Structure formats: C-alpha cells, structure tokens
Amino acid sequence: MVLRALHHYRWTMADIFDVIADTTRRDILALLLERHGGTGTSVSEIVAQLGLSQPTVSKHLKVLREAELVEVREEGQHRYYSLDSAPLEDVEDWLIPFLSVDYQDDGVDFAALSLPDQAKAVAGSVGKVAADVTHAVQSVTKKLRP
C-alpha cells in the first residue's frame, strides 16, 4: 500500500516538474501570484500582460488546470484564473532535502573531476533548469507564506 502511494507520488512529482519547466507556464504562474487574493485574472488580461496569443494562453492554462496549479471561476462566457499553491508545496517538500545537502562532507573533490565537453554542456543545461525551477518554487513559496 505504501509502495503504491510512493509510486504515485513520484509520477505526480515528475508531472509537476514537467509543467513548471515551461517558461510560459512559469510566467503565467508568476502573473497569477502577483494578483493572488483577488477575484481571479481573466484570459484576456493574461494575454495582454504577457503578449501572447489567446490560443497559446488557453493551451498553457489547460495544462496548469490539469496539474491543479490553477483554479478557474466561470462567470458567463468569461473565465477567471487564480493560483493554487498546494502542488508547489509538494515540490518544495521534495526539494528541501536537496537544498540542505553539503557535498563537501563526503570527501569527493568535485573540482578535480573532469567531464567530456558534451557531458559538461548537458550538465550545465540540467543545472540551469534545476536552478530555474528551484528559484521559481522558492519565489512562489516565499510570497505565499504569511
């Protein structure tokens, strides 16, 4: 039973990372965070603020809605979106152990390790995405804490 729950948690976490890895979706989340606590932000406001097409915004909002990162309120033909930070709190809980690891204690001199150029490029890309996601999660969770 616990193994099944852990397996589900891993897939859910991977899905959340896929969702927040997209720059446009992070921009939408940031905009909704700025307006957190209001009555929601309309699709047309998001389009105008981010300078994107309406179909593009709608596509990304659908992904965010399916990941339960946004809530939608319908009023007539208009839809108003607001941030739901609960899934991001799960990401934060998952990240915290990694942020507190001290790699100097294990005796490995990482500076002395040499990687082929292609591996360095891949590692740099992965590191940048991880740093961007970490920064985004930390920014969102800081702003949501009272």
XYZ file of N, CA and C in Angstrom:
438
model
N 0.826 -1.194 0.000
C 0.000 0.000 0.000
C 0.866 1.251 0.000
N 1.881 1.305 0.892
C 2.771 2.458 0.953
C 3.563 2.576 -0.336
N 4.028 1.440 -0.867
C 4.786 1.447 -2.119
C 3.939 2.017 -3.251
N 2.669 1.663 -3.309
C 1.787 2.185 -4.344
C 1.631 3.704 -4.206
N 1.470 4.179 -2.981
C 1.350 5.627 -2.745
C 2.639 6.332 -3.129
N 3.794 5.758 -2.798
C 5.082 6.357 -3.141
C 5.250 6.390 -4.653
N 4.868 5.334 -5.334
C 4.954 5.292 -6.791
C 4.102 6.403 -7.399
N 2.883 6.579 -6.890
C 2.009 7.660 -7.381
C 2.649 9.012 -7.119
N 3.255 9.184 -5.948
C 3.901 10.446 -5.588
C 5.015 10.769 -6.579
N 5.817 9.785 -6.944
C 6.910 10.018 -7.887
C 6.377 10.479 -9.235
N 5.331 9.840 -9.724
C 4.786 10.239 -11.022
C 4.151 11.611 -10.944
N 3.455 11.889 -9.876
C 2.851 13.200 -9.708
C 3.927 14.271 -9.667
N 5.005 14.026 -8.942
C 6.087 14.993 -8.833
C 6.742 15.219 -10.196
N 6.961 14.140 -10.950
C 7.557 14.287 -12.280
C 6.650 15.118 -13.176
N 5.353 14.884 -13.082
C 4.405 15.649 -13.891
C 4.451 17.131 -13.528
N 4.527 17.443 -12.245
C 4.582 18.839 -11.805
C 5.851 19.491 -12.337
N 6.971 18.800 -12.271
C 8.214 19.357 -12.795
C 8.107 19.612 -14.300
N 7.475 18.704 -15.027
C 7.269 18.922 -16.458
C 6.435 20.170 -16.698
N 5.426 20.364 -15.880
C 4.536 21.515 -16.043
C 5.278 22.810 -15.764
N 5.989 22.884 -14.649
C 6.637 24.148 -14.274
C 7.967 24.365 -14.990
N 8.419 23.378 -15.747
C 9.655 23.561 -16.517
C 9.446 24.509 -17.702
N 8.222 24.677 -18.141
C 7.927 25.532 -19.287
C 7.926 26.999 -18.869
N 8.691 27.821 -19.580
C 8.833 29.240 -19.258
C 7.501 29.981 -19.313
N 6.701 29.709 -20.315
C 5.412 30.394 -20.449
C 4.504 30.078 -19.268
N 4.477 28.813 -18.861
C 3.637 28.452 -17.723
C 4.154 29.090 -16.437
N 5.481 29.171 -16.285
C 6.029 29.866 -15.103
C 5.654 31.342 -15.138
N 5.655 31.957 -16.317
C 5.246 33.361 -16.438
C 3.782 33.539 -16.041
N 2.941 32.617 -16.459
C 1.521 32.680 -16.091
C 1.374 32.521 -14.581
N 2.084 31.557 -14.000
C 2.020 31.365 -12.547
C 2.488 32.612 -11.801
N 3.560 33.229 -12.291
C 4.075 34.445 -11.648
C 3.049 35.571 -11.722
N 2.392 35.710 -12.858
C 1.365 36.737 -13.006
C 0.206 36.478 -12.047
N -0.223 35.221 -11.945
C -1.309 34.891 -11.029
C -0.885 35.087 -9.579
N 0.378 34.858 -9.283
C 0.888 35.096 -7.939
C 0.831 36.577 -7.584
N 1.213 37.436 -8.544
C 1.157 38.884 -8.322
C -0.255 39.330 -7.974
N -1.232 38.659 -8.550
C -2.633 39.048 -8.354
C -3.335 38.134 -7.363
N -2.563 37.397 -6.584
C -3.105 36.440 -5.615
C -3.989 37.155 -4.594
N -5.109 36.561 -4.296
C -6.004 37.126 -3.302
C -7.149 37.915 -3.894
N -7.095 38.168 -5.187
C -8.182 38.901 -5.844
C -9.276 37.955 -6.286
N -10.042 38.415 -7.256
C -11.159 37.616 -7.765
C -10.755 36.745 -8.945
N -9.482 36.759 -9.283
C -9.000 35.974 -10.409
C -8.593 36.873 -11.563
N -7.886 36.286 -12.510
C -7.380 37.022 -13.667
C -7.967 36.400 -14.920
N -8.524 37.230 -15.774
C -9.158 36.718 -16.994
C -8.101 36.315 -18.017
N -8.508 35.478 -18.932
C -7.626 35.045 -20.015
C -7.155 36.256 -20.811
N -8.070 37.192 -21.081
C -7.692 38.376 -21.862
C -6.658 39.227 -21.121
N -6.731 39.286 -19.785
C -5.721 40.013 -19.008
C -4.356 39.323 -19.119
N -4.360 38.013 -19.067
C -3.106 37.256 -19.189
C -2.510 37.466 -20.574
N -3.358 37.406 -21.603
C -2.917 37.624 -22.984
C -2.260 38.999 -23.103
N -2.935 40.028 -22.594
C -2.425 41.396 -22.701
C -1.135 41.580 -21.898
N -1.101 41.038 -20.707
C 0.058 41.221 -19.825
C 1.302 40.513 -20.358
N 1.126 39.315 -20.910
C 2.280 38.523 -21.348
C 2.570 38.668 -22.841
N 1.666 39.307 -23.585
C 1.894 39.497 -25.012
C 1.859 38.207 -25.812
N 1.014 37.286 -25.393
C 0.874 36.001 -26.075
C -0.476 35.937 -26.772
N -0.625 34.979 -27.667
C -1.917 34.807 -28.328
C -2.885 34.117 -27.369
N -4.173 34.328 -27.604
C -5.190 33.708 -26.753
C -5.131 32.180 -26.817
N -4.963 31.568 -28.005
C -4.867 30.100 -28.039
C -3.663 29.566 -27.244
N -2.543 30.285 -27.295
C -1.355 29.858 -26.549
C -1.630 29.899 -25.054
N -2.205 30.992 -24.587
C -2.520 31.126 -23.160
C -3.508 30.047 -22.738
N -4.541 29.827 -23.534
C -5.545 28.809 -23.203
C -4.922 27.420 -23.115
N -4.014 27.113 -24.045
C -3.342 25.804 -24.035
C -2.554 25.622 -22.740
N -1.803 26.647 -22.341
C -0.997 26.547 -21.120
C -1.865 26.530 -19.868
N -2.956 27.287 -19.879
C -3.868 27.266 -18.731
C -4.506 25.893 -18.555
N -4.776 25.218 -19.660
C -5.334 23.866 -19.576
C -4.355 22.931 -18.882
N -3.077 23.021 -19.247
C -2.055 22.189 -18.612
C -1.957 22.522 -17.121
N -1.951 23.810 -16.798
C -1.873 24.234 -15.391
C -3.106 23.785 -14.611
N -4.267 23.826 -15.242
C -5.509 23.395 -14.604
C -5.468 21.888 -14.340
N -4.999 21.106 -15.325
C -4.921 19.653 -15.157
C -3.926 19.269 -14.069
N -2.889 20.086 -13.877
C -1.904 19.840 -12.818
C -2.375 20.407 -11.480
N -3.568 20.988 -11.469
C -4.181 21.572 -10.277
C -3.361 22.720 -9.701
N -2.633 23.421 -10.574
C -1.863 24.598 -10.152
C -2.672 25.875 -10.255
N -3.781 25.828 -10.966
C -4.667 26.985 -11.062
C -6.105 26.521 -10.848
N -6.905 27.456 -10.369
C -8.338 27.228 -10.237
C -9.030 28.172 -11.200
N -10.172 27.759 -11.704
C -10.911 28.592 -12.653
C -12.296 28.878 -12.094
N -12.718 30.115 -12.289
C -14.064 30.537 -11.910
C -14.740 31.041 -13.179
N -15.882 30.477 -13.495
C -16.603 30.878 -14.695
C -17.674 31.896 -14.334
N -17.735 32.939 -15.135
C -18.737 33.980 -14.968
C -19.251 34.335 -16.360
N -20.397 33.778 -16.699
C -20.898 33.952 -18.063
C -19.950 33.257 -19.037
N -19.510 34.004 -20.047
C -18.564 33.439 -21.012
C -17.115 33.684 -20.618
N -16.901 34.325 -19.500
C -15.538 34.650 -19.068
C -15.046 33.645 -18.030
N -13.750 33.403 -18.080
C -13.111 32.533 -17.093
C -12.037 33.335 -16.375
N -12.002 33.181 -15.060
C -11.027 33.889 -14.226
C -10.179 32.851 -13.496
N -8.871 33.011 -13.637
C -7.930 32.040 -13.082
C -7.231 32.598 -11.859
N -6.965 31.696 -10.905
C -6.189 32.058 -9.723
C -5.245 30.904 -9.391
N -4.197 31.234 -8.673
C -3.157 30.274 -8.323
C -3.633 29.342 -7.221
N -3.293 28.069 -7.344
C -3.481 27.092 -6.272
C -2.092 26.567 -5.944
N -1.547 26.962 -4.819
C -0.151 26.667 -4.498
C 0.073 25.290 -3.882
N -0.970 24.526 -3.602
C -0.808 23.240 -2.926
C 0.183 22.305 -3.641
N 0.087 22.113 -4.965
C 1.070 21.236 -5.621
C 2.503 21.773 -5.517
N 2.668 23.092 -5.474
C 4.008 23.670 -5.336
C 4.575 23.426 -3.951
N 3.703 23.309 -2.958
C 4.172 22.974 -1.609
C 4.744 21.558 -1.596
N 4.143 20.648 -2.381
C 4.693 19.297 -2.505
C 6.074 19.336 -3.148
N 6.243 20.189 -4.162
C 7.554 20.344 -4.813
C 8.562 20.883 -3.806
N 8.156 21.873 -3.035
C 9.046 22.434 -2.020
C 9.471 21.358 -1.023
N 8.509 20.561 -0.549
C 8.827 19.484 0.393
C 9.828 18.511 -0.212
N 9.687 18.238 -1.503
C 10.596 17.320 -2.177
C 11.990 17.933 -2.334
N 12.054 19.241 -2.597
C 13.335 19.917 -2.844
C 14.152 20.177 -1.583
N 13.504 20.397 -0.460
C 14.202 20.815 0.760
C 15.377 19.910 1.118
N 15.246 18.595 1.087
C 16.416 17.770 1.429
C 17.619 18.010 0.504
N 17.351 18.319 -0.756
C 18.439 18.554 -1.699
C 19.109 19.890 -1.449
N 18.366 20.850 -0.962
C 18.917 22.176 -0.718
C 19.764 22.213 0.542
N 19.614 21.221 1.409
C 20.364 21.217 2.658
C 21.552 20.250 2.636
N 21.824 19.619 1.499
C 22.935 18.672 1.387
C 24.248 19.431 1.275
N 25.244 19.000 2.045
C 26.576 19.591 1.981
C 27.505 18.577 1.324
N 27.877 18.827 0.070
C 28.685 17.877 -0.694
C 30.147 17.862 -0.275
N 30.582 18.782 0.534
C 31.980 18.794 0.985
C 32.252 17.708 2.018
N 31.215 17.226 2.682
C 31.399 16.263 3.764
C 31.708 14.851 3.289
N 31.507 14.554 2.018
C 31.696 13.179 1.574
C 33.111 12.876 1.085
N 34.007 13.848 1.122
C 35.398 13.632 0.772
C 35.693 13.635 -0.717
N 34.711 13.840 -1.572
C 34.931 13.859 -3.013
C 35.291 15.274 -3.437
N 36.375 15.389 -4.204
C 36.778 16.698 -4.729
C 36.151 16.852 -6.112
N 34.961 17.480 -6.163
C 34.232 17.613 -7.416
C 34.970 18.507 -8.409
N 35.769 19.426 -7.932
C 36.518 20.315 -8.819
C 37.574 19.536 -9.605
N 38.062 18.439 -9.040
C 39.108 17.652 -9.697
C 38.538 16.701 -10.753
N 37.244 16.464 -10.739
C 36.637 15.567 -11.714
C 36.587 16.251 -13.073
N 36.861 15.475 -14.125
C 36.856 16.026 -15.473
C 35.773 15.338 -16.289
N 34.996 16.132 -16.995
C 33.927 15.606 -17.837
C 34.201 15.945 -19.292
N 33.773 15.091 -20.222
C 33.865 15.447 -21.639
C 33.006 16.695 -21.901
N 33.348 17.431 -22.951
C 32.637 18.676 -23.261
C 31.128 18.479 -23.412
N 30.723 17.411 -24.082
C 29.293 17.170 -24.267
C 28.610 16.940 -22.918
N 29.253 16.188 -22.032
C 28.682 15.948 -20.702
C 28.611 17.240 -19.906
N 29.619 18.113 -20.060
C 29.586 19.406 -19.376
C 28.417 20.249 -19.870
N 28.182 20.226 -21.183
C 27.074 21.001 -21.745
C 25.733 20.481 -21.234
N 25.569 19.154 -21.208
C 24.328 18.563 -20.708
C 24.162 18.887 -19.221
N 25.235 18.727 -18.453
C 25.170 19.024 -17.021
C 24.831 20.490 -16.785
N 25.396 21.371 -17.584
C 25.090 22.795 -17.460
C 23.637 23.086 -17.748
N 23.082 22.443 -18.779
C 21.667 22.633 -19.124
C 20.759 22.106 -18.021
N 21.069 20.918 -17.534
C 20.270 20.334 -16.454
C 20.363 21.215 -15.202
N 21.563 21.683 -14.907
C 21.751 22.552 -13.742
C 20.969 23.839 -13.867
N 20.948 24.420 -15.071
C 20.206 25.672 -15.280
C 18.712 25.456 -15.082
N 18.176 24.371 -15.646
C 16.750 24.077 -15.475
C 16.448 23.843 -13.990
N 17.300 23.081 -13.316
C 17.087 22.825 -11.883
C 17.137 24.122 -11.085
N 18.088 24.984 -11.417
C 18.197 26.266 -10.715
C 16.983 27.145 -10.987
N 16.522 27.181 -12.246
C 15.339 27.975 -12.585
C 14.111 27.477 -11.827
N 13.935 26.159 -11.790
C 12.786 25.582 -11.092
C 12.900 25.843 -9.593
N 14.093 25.651 -9.039
C 14.296 25.905 -7.615
C 13.989 27.357 -7.280
N 14.496 28.264 -8.091
C 14.249 29.689 -7.859
C 12.761 30.002 -7.956
N 12.104 29.456 -8.965
C 10.671 29.711 -9.137
C 9.874 29.188 -7.947
N 10.200 27.989 -7.501
C 9.485 27.394 -6.367
C 9.746 28.199 -5.100
N 11.001 28.574 -4.867
C 11.313 29.360 -3.673
C 10.627 30.718 -3.718
N 10.602 31.358 -4.872
C 9.951 32.664 -5.000
C 8.469 32.561 -4.713
N 7.837 31.542 -5.290
C 6.400 31.375 -5.097
C 6.098 31.061 -3.632
N 6.851 30.138 -3.036
C 6.539 29.752 -1.661
C 6.839 30.884 -0.678
N 7.864 31.704 -0.939
C 8.136 32.855 -0.065
C 6.980 33.835 -0.088
N 6.440 34.094 -1.270
C 5.366 35.066 -1.409
C 4.052 34.546 -0.830
N 3.892 33.233 -0.774
C 2.647 32.667 -0.279
C 2.627 32.516 1.236
N 3.789 32.534 1.860
C 3.853 32.408 3.318
C 3.459 33.722 3.966
N 2.674 33.635 5.040
C 2.269 34.869 5.730
C 3.414 35.537 6.460
